[in-house]
Tab-separated table of C-alpha atoms in Angstrom:
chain	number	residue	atom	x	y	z
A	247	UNK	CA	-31.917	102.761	29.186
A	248	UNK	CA	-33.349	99.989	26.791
A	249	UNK	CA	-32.253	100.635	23.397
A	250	UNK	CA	-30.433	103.928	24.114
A	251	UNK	CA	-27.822	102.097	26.470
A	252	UNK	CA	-25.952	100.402	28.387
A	253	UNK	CA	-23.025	102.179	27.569
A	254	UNK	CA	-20.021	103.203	29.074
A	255	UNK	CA	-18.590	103.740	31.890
A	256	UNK	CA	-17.976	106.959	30.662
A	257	UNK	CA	-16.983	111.052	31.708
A	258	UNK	CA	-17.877	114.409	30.239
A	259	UNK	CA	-16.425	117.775	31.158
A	260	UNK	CA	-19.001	119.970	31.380
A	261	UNK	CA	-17.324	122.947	30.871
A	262	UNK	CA	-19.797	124.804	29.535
A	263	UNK	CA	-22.210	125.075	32.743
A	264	UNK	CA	-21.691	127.419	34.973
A	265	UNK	CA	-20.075	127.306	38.372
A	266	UNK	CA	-21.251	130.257	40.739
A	267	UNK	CA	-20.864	130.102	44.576
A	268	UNK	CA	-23.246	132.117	46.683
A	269	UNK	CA	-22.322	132.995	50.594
A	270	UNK	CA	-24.214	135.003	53.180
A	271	UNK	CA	-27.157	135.146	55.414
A	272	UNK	CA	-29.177	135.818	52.908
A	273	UNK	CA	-28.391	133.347	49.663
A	274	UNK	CA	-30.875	131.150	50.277
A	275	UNK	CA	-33.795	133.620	50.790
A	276	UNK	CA	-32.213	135.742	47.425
A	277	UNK	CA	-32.182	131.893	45.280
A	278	UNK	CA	-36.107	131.513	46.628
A	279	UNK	CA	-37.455	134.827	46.055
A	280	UNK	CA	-36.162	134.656	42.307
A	281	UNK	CA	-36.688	130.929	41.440
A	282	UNK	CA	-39.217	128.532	41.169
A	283	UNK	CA	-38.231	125.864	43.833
A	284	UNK	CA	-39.058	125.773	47.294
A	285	UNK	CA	-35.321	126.145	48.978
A	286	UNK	CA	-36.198	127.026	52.510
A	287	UNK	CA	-36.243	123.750	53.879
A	288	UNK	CA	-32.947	122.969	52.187
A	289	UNK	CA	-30.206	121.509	54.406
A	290	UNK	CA	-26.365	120.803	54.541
A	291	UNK	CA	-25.659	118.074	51.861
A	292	UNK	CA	-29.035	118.781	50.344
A	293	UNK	CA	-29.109	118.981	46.385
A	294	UNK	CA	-32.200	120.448	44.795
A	295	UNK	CA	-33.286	121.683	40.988
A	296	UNK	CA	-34.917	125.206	40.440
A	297	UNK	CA	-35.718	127.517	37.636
A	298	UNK	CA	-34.391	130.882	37.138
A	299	UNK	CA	-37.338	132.151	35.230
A	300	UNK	CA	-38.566	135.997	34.087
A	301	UNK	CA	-41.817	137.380	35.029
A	302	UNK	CA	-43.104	136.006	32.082
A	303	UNK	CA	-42.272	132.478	32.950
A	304	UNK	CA	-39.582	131.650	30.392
A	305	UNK	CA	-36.761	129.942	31.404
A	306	UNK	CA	-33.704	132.037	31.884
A	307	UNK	CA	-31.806	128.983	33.583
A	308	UNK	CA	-31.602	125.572	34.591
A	309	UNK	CA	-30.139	125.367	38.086
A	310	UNK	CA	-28.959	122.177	40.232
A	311	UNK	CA	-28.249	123.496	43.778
A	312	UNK	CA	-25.931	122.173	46.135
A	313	UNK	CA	-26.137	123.285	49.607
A	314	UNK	CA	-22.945	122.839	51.312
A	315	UNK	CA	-23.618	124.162	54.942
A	316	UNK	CA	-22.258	128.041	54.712
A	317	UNK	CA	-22.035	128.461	50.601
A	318	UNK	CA	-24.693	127.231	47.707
A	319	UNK	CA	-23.051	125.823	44.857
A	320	UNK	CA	-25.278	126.784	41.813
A	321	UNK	CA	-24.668	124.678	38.509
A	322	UNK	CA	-26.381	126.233	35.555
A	323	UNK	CA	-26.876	125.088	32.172
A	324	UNK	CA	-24.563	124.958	29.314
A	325	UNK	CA	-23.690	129.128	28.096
A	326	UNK	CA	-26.470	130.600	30.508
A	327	UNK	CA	-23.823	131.311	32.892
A	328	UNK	CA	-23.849	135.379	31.455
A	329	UNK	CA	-27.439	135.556	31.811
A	330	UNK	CA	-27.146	133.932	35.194
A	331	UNK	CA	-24.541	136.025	36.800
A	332	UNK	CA	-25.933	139.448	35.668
A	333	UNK	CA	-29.755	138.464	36.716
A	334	UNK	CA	-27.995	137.838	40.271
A	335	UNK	CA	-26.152	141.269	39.882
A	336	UNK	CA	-29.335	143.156	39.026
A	337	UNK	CA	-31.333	141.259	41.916
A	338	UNK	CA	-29.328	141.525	45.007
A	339	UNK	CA	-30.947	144.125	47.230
A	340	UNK	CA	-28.503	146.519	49.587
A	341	UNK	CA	-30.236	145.051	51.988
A	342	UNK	CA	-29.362	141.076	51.093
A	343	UNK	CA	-26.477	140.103	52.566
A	344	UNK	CA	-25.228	137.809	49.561
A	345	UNK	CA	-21.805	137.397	47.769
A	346	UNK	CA	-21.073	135.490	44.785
A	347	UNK	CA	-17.991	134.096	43.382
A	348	UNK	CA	-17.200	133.333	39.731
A	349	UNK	CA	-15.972	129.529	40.222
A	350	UNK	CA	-15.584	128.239	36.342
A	351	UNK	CA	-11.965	128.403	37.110
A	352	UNK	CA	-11.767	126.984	40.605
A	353	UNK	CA	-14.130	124.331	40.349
A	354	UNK	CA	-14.933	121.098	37.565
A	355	UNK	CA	-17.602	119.710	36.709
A	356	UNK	CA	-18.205	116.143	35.102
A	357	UNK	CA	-20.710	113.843	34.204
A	358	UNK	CA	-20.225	110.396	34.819
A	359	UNK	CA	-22.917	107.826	32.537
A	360	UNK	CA	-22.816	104.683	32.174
A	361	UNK	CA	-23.193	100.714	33.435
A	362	UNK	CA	-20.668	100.308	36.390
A	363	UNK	CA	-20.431	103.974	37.333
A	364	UNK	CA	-22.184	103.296	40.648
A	365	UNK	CA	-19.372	101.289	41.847
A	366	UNK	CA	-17.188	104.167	40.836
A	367	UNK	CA	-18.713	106.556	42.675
A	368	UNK	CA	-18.225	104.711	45.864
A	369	UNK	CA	-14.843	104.118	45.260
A	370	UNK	CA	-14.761	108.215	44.745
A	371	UNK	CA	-16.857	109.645	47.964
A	372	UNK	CA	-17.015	105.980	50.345
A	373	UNK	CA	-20.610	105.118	49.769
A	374	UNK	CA	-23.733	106.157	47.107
A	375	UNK	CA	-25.173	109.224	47.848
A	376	UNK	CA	-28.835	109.091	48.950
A	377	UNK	CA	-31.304	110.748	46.184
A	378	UNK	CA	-31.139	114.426	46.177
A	379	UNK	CA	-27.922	114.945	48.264
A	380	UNK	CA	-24.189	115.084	47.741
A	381	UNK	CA	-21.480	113.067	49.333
A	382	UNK	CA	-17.697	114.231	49.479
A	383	UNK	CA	-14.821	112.405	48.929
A	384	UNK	CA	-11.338	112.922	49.176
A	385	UNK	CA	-11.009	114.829	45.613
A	386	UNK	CA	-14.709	115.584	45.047
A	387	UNK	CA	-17.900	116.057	45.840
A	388	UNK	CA	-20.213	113.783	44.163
A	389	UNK	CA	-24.298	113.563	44.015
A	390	UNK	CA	-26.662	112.614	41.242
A	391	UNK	CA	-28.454	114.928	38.526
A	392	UNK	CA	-31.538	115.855	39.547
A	393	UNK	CA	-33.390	114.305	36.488
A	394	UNK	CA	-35.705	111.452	36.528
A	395	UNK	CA	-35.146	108.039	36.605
A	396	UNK	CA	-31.273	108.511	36.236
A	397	UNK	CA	-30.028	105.105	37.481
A	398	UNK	CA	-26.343	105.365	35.849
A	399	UNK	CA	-25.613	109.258	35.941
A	400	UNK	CA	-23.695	110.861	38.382
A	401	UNK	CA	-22.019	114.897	38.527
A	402	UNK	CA	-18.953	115.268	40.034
A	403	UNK	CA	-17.389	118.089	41.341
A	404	UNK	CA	-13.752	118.445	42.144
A	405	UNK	CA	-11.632	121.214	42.808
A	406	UNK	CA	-9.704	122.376	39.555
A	407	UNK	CA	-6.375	121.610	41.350
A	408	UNK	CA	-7.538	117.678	41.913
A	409	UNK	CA	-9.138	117.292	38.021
A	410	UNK	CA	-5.907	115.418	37.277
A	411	UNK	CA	-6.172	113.272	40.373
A	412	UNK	CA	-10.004	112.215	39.865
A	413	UNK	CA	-9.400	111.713	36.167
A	414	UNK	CA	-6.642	109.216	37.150
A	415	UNK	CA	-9.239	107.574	39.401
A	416	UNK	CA	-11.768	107.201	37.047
A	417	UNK	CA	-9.251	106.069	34.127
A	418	UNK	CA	-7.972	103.335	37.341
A	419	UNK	CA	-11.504	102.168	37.560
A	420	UNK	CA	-12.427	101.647	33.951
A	421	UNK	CA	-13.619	105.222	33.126
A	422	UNK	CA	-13.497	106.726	29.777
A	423	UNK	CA	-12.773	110.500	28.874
A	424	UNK	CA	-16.115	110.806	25.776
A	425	UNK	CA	-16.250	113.320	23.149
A	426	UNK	CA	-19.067	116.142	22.406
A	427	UNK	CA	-20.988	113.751	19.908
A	428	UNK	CA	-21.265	110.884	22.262
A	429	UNK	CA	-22.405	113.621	24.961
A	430	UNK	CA	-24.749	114.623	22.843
A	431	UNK	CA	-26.301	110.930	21.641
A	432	UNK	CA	-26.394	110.365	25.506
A	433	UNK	CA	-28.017	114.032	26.467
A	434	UNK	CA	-30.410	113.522	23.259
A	435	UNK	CA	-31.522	109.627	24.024
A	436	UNK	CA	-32.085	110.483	27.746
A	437	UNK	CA	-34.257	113.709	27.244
A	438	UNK	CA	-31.757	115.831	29.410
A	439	UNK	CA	-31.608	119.370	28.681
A	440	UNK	CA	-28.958	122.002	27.291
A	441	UNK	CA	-28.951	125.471	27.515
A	442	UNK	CA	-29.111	127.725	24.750
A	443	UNK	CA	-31.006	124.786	22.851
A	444	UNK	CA	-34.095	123.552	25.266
A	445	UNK	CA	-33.151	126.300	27.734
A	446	UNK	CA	-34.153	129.537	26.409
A	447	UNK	CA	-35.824	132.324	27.051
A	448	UNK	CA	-39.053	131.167	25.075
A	449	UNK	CA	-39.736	128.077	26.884
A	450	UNK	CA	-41.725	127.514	30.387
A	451	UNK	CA	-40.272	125.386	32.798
A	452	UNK	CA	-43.795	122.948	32.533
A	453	UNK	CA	-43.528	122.487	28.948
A	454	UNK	CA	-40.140	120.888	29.508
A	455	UNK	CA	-41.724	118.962	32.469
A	456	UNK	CA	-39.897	120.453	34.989
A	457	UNK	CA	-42.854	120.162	37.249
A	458	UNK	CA	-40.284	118.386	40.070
A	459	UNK	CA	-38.310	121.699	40.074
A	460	UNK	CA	-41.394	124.032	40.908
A	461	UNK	CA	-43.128	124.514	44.035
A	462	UNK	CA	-47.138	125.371	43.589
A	463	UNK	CA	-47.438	126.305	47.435
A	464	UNK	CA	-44.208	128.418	48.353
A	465	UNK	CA	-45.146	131.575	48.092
A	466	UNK	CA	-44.252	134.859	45.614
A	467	UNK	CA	-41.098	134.313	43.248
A	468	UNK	CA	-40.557	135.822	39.899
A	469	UNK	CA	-42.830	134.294	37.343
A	470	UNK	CA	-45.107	132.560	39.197
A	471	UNK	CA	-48.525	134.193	38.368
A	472	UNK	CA	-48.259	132.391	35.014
A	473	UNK	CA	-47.144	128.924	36.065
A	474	UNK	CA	-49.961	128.937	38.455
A	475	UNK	CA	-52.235	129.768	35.695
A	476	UNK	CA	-50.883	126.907	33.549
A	477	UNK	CA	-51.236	124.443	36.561
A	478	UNK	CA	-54.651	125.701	37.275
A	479	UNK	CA	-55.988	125.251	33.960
A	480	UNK	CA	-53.996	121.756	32.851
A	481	UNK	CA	-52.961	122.931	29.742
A	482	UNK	CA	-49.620	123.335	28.456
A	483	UNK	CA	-49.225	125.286	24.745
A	484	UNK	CA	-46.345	122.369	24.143
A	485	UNK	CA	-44.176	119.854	25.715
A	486	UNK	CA	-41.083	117.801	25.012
A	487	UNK	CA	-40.864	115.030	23.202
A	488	UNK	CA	-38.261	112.613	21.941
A	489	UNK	CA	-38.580	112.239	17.814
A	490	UNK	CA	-37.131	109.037	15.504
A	491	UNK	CA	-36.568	110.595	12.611
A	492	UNK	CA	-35.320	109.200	9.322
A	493	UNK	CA	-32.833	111.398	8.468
A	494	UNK	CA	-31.256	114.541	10.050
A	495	UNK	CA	-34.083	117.395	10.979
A	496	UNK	CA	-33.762	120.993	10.810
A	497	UNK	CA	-33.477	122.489	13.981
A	498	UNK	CA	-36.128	125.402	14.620
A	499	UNK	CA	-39.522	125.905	14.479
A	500	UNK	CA	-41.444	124.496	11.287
A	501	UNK	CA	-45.220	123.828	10.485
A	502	UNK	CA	-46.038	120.430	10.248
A	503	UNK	CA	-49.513	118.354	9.825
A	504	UNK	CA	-48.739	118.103	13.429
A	505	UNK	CA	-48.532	121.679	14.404
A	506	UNK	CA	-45.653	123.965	15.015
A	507	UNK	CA	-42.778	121.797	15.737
A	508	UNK	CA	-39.936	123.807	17.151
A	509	UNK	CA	-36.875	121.080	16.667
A	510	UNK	CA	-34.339	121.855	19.943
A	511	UNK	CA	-31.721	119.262	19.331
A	512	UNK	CA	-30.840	116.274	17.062
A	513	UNK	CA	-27.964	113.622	16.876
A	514	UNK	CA	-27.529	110.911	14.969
A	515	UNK	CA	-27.403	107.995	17.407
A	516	UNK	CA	-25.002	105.090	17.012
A	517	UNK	CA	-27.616	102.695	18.135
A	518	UNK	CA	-30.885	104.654	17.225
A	519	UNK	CA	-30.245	106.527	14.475
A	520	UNK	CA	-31.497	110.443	13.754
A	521	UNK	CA	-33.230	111.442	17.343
A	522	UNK	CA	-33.957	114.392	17.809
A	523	UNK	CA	-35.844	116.523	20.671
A	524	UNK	CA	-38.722	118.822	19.965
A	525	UNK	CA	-41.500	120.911	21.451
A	526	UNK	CA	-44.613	119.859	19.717
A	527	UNK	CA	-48.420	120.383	20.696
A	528	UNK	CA	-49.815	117.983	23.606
A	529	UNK	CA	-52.097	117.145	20.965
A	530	UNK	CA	-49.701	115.599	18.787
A	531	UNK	CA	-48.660	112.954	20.933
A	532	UNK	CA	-51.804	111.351	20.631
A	533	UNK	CA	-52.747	109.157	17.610
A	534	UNK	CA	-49.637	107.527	15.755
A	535	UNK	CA	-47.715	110.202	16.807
A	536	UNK	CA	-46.224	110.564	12.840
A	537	UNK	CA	-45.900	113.296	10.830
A	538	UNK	CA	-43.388	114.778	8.125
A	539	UNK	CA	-40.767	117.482	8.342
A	540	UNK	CA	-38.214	119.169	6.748
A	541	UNK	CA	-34.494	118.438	7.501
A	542	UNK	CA	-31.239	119.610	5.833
A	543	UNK	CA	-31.472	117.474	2.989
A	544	UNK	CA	-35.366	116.780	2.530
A	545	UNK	CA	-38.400	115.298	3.508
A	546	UNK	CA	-38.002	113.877	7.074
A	547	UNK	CA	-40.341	111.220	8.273
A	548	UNK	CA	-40.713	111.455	12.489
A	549	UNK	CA	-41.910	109.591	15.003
A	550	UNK	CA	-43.360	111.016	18.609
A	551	UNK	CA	-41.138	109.309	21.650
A	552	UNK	CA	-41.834	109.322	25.625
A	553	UNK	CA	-38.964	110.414	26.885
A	554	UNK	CA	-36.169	109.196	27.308
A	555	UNK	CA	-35.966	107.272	24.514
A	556	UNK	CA	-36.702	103.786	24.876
P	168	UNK	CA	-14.157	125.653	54.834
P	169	UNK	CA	-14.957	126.680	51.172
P	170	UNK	CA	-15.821	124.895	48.128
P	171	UNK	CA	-13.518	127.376	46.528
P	172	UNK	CA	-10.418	126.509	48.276
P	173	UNK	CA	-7.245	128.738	47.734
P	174	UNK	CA	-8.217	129.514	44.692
P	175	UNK	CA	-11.488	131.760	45.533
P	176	UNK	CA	-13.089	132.467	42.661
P	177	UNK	CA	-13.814	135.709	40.703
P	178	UNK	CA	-15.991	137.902	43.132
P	179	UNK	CA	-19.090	138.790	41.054
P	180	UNK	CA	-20.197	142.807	41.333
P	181	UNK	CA	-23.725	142.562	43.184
P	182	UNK	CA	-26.490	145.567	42.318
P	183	UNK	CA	-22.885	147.939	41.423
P	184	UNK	CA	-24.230	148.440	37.860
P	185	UNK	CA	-27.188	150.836	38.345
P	186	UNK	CA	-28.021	154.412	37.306
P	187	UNK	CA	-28.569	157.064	40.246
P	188	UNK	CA	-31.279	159.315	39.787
P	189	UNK	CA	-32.430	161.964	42.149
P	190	UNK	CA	-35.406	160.872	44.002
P	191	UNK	CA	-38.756	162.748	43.920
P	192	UNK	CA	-41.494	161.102	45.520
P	193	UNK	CA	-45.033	162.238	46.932
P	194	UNK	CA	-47.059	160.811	49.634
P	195	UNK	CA	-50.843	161.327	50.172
P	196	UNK	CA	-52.492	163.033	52.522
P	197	UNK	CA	-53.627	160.150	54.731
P	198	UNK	CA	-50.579	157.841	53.994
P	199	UNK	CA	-48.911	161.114	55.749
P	200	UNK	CA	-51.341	161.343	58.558
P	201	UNK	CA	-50.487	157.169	59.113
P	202	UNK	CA	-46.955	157.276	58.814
P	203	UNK	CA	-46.607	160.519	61.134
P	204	UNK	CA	-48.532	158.348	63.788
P	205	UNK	CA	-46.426	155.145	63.298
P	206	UNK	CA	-43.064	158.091	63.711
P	207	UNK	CA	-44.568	158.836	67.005
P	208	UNK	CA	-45.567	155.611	68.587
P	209	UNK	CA	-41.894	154.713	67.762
P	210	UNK	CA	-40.351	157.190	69.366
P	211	UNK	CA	-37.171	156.999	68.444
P	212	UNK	CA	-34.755	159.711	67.356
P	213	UNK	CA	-34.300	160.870	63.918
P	214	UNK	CA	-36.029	157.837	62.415
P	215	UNK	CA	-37.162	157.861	58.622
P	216	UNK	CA	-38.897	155.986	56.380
P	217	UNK	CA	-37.066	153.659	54.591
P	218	UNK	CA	-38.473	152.306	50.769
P	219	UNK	CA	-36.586	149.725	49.224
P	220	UNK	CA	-37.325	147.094	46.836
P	221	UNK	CA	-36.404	143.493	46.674
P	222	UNK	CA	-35.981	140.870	43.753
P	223	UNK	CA	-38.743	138.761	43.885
P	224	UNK	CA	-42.462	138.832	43.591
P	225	UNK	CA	-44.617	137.499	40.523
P	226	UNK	CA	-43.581	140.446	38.797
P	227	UNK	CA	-39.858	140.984	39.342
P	228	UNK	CA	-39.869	143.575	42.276
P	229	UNK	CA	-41.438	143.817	46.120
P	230	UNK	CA	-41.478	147.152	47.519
P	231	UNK	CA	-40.196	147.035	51.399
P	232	UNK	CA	-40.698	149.969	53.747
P	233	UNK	CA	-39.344	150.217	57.359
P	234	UNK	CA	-39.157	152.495	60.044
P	235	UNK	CA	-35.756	152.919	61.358
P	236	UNK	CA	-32.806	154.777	62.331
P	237	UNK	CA	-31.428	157.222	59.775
P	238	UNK	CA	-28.392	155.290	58.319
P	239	UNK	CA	-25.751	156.819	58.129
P	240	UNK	CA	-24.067	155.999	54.717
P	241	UNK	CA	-23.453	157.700	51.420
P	242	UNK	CA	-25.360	155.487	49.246
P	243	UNK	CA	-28.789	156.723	50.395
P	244	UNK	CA	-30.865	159.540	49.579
P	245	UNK	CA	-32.743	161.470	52.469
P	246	UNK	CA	-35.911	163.514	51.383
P	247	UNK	CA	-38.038	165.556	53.233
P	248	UNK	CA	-41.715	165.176	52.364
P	249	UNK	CA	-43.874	167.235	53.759
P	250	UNK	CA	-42.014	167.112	57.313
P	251	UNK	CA	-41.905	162.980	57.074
P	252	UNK	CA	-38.009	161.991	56.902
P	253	UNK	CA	-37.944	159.320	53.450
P	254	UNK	CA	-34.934	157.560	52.827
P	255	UNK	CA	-33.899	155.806	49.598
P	256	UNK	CA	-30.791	153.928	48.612
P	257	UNK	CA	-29.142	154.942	45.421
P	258	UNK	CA	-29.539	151.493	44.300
P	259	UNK	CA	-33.338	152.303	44.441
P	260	UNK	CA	-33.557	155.608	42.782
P	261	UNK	CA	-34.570	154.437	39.128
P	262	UNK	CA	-37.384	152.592	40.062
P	263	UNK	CA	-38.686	154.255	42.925
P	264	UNK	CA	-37.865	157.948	41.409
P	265	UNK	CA	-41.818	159.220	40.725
P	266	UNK	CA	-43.838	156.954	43.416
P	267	UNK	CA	-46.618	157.888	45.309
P	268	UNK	CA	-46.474	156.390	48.869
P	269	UNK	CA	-50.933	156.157	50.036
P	270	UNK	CA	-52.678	154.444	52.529
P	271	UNK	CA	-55.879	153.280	52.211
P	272	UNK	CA	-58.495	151.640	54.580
P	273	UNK	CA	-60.940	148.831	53.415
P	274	UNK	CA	-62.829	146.445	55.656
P	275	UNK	CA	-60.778	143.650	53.446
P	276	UNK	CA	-57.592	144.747	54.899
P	277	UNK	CA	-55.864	148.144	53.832
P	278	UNK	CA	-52.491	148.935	54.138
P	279	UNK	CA	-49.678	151.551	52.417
P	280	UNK	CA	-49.607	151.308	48.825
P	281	UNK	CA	-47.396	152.265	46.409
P	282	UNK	CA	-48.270	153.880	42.643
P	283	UNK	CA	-45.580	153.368	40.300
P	284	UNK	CA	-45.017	154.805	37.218
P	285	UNK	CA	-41.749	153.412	36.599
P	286	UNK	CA	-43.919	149.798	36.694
P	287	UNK	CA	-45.004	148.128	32.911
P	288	UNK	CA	-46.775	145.522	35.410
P	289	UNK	CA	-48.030	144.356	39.131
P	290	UNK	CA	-48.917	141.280	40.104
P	291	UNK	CA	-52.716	140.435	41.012
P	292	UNK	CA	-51.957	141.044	44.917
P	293	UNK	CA	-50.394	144.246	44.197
P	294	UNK	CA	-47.411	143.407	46.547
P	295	UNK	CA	-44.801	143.169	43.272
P	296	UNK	CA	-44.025	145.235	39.928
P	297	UNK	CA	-42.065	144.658	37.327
């Protein structure tokens, strides 16, 4: 993590994400008519991200997919679950056979960061989980977030009856319960997004280089006309990027000698100070990468970062 | 075994939350003249036309149409157009309330198509609306 880390070991409760379970014949076909990833080929223990995204290729949600054999587990990003659940309602045909199932009461969800939490994960499910699939333990299932170049992340999943039990474990092996502001320093330094901030519906998946969670040769699904364009051509209208800023920036969109900034997030970071991320012209990155903005209290001087921060 | 355990989960109401209009659709002349032939090479008794539409698509939508038995549930509408037995689930009838079912024949591949005028968009194929 270079400057951002190491930290931890530490656990979140994501609470916030939603937990839907889809059954039936036809779940899989529904999730890749209407999203951006190729599912198809998805198999029992298989864990893949995908985009839930209008026809005009803004996000509507983040999802992680866990195929567990005869149900998908769909984990969505923080307060999209509404939008979520009623785009499945309004897209399930009489003729798919689908059910879904409400599970934000049944089911958990942490996040596990961290130096160590490796070890603690095979203490949890028996062994690491190869890349892109789960593993299930006694109390939970476990598998790591599908972002890039995660080395000490893991999500766990436990039954809500067991969150006592794997809570105990983690606390046995050195694991610390971690409060919304260190979240938040860890989401910000590591680029990872949140709904309702860099999920909305105003973004395309691409300009929050998602390219890993959309397929170019699967076919027809919802939005895909103008991702293809954007592919085609090269050119994205914006993209993420990590900013150091000098004091506290004002989230939203602002005009800067850069170009339209739109400011997503920002956290002052015990380690690197005011970061914030932004969606700022592709342009911008090149040069120094410098520029001013406003925050809260003032001029703010920022800095362009690759993501994540380091 | 599920993920859910005992506990189950809230089941989530799928496509429950729609508005049921009464279907009025027109086909053309030769999309009439096609379908009566595909009727008859099928053979079968009482089968209909079925239109449907599925999430999905660049645009939102695909239209689906099958030839099959007439079902036999209360959620579907059964027209008769112009002698051709057209079937249309209630879940359906706002978007394809209005259509006009034609065929058309082009050395670069006809097929039935579908006019829409509950559509704000298609898709460049034409197979999707939104």
């Amino acid at each position: 993590m270079g400057d951002s880390g190491p930290i931890g070991p530490l656990w979140f409760e994501r609470a916030s994400c939603s937990r839907t379970v889809l059954s039936g014949a036809d779940a899989v076909d529904l999730l890749q008519r209407i999203t951006t990833n190729d599912l198809d080929e998805m198999s029992a223990t298989d864990v893949r991200n995908t985009c839930l995204i209008d026809a005009n290729g803004r996000m509507l949600d983040l999802l992680s997919v866990w195929h567990l054999g005869t149900e998908l587990l769909l984990i969505g990003s923080e307060n999209q679950g509404e939008v979520l659940r009623a785009h499945l309602a309004d897209a399930v045909s009489w003729k798919d056979d689908v059910q879904a199932a409400d599970a934000d009461g049944v089911l958990t969800l942490l996040t596990l960061v961290g130096e160590g939490v490796d070890d603690v994960v095979c203490h949890l499910v028996g062994e690491l989980p190869e890349s892109g699939r789960w593993l299930m333990g006694e109390t939970c299932w476990c598998a790591r977030p599908v972002h890039k170049g995660e080395a000490d992340c893991w999500d766990i999943v436990c039954q809500a009856g067991n969150r006592q039990k794997v809570l105990s474990l983690l606390a046995m092996h050195g694991v610390s319960g971690a409060d919304e502001q260190t979240w938040q320093q860890e989401r910000v330094a590591r680029g990872w997004l949140e709904g309702g901030r860099e999920v909305d519906g105003t973004v395309i998946p691409l300009e929050l280089d998602l390219w890993d969670s959309v397929s170019f040769d699967k076919g027809c699904f919802t939005g895909q006309e103008i991702l293809a364009r954007m592919e085609s051509r090269g050119k994205l209208a914006r993209t993420l990027v990590g900013l150091s800023c000098s004091a506290e920036p004002s989230l939203g969109r602002q005009h800067t000698e850069a170009g339209s900034v739109v400011v997503t997030s920002s956290v002052e970071h015990s380690r690197l100070g005011w970061i914030a991320l932004a969606l700022v012209r592709p342009s911008s990155i090149e040069g120094d990468g410098k520029f001013s903005m406003q925050g809260d209290a003032g001029e703010v001087e920022a800095k362009i970062r690759i993501l994540p921060f380091s | 075994m599920s993920i859910l355990g005992d506990g189950g989960g809230i089941s989530l109401p799928m496509g429950d939350d729609v508005q049921v209009v009464e279907v009025i659709l027109t086909i053309t002349d030769a999309a009439a003249e096609r379908l009566r032939s595909v009727l008859v090479e099928e053979a079968g008794e009482d089968l209909v036309l079925i239109i449907t539409t599925l999430s999905g698509g660049c645009s939102g939508h695909l239209y689906d149409m099958q030839v099959a038995e007439r079902p036999d549930d209360s959620g579907f509408q059964h027209l008769d157009v112009d002698g051709i037995g057209v079937t249309v689930h209630n879940r359906d009838s706002e978007r394809l309330n209005g259509i006009q079912v034609d065929y058309v024949d082009t050395l670069m591949g006809g097929g039935f198509k579908i006019e829409n005028p509950n559509a704000d968009r298609g898709c460049g194929c034409g197979k999707s609306f939104g």
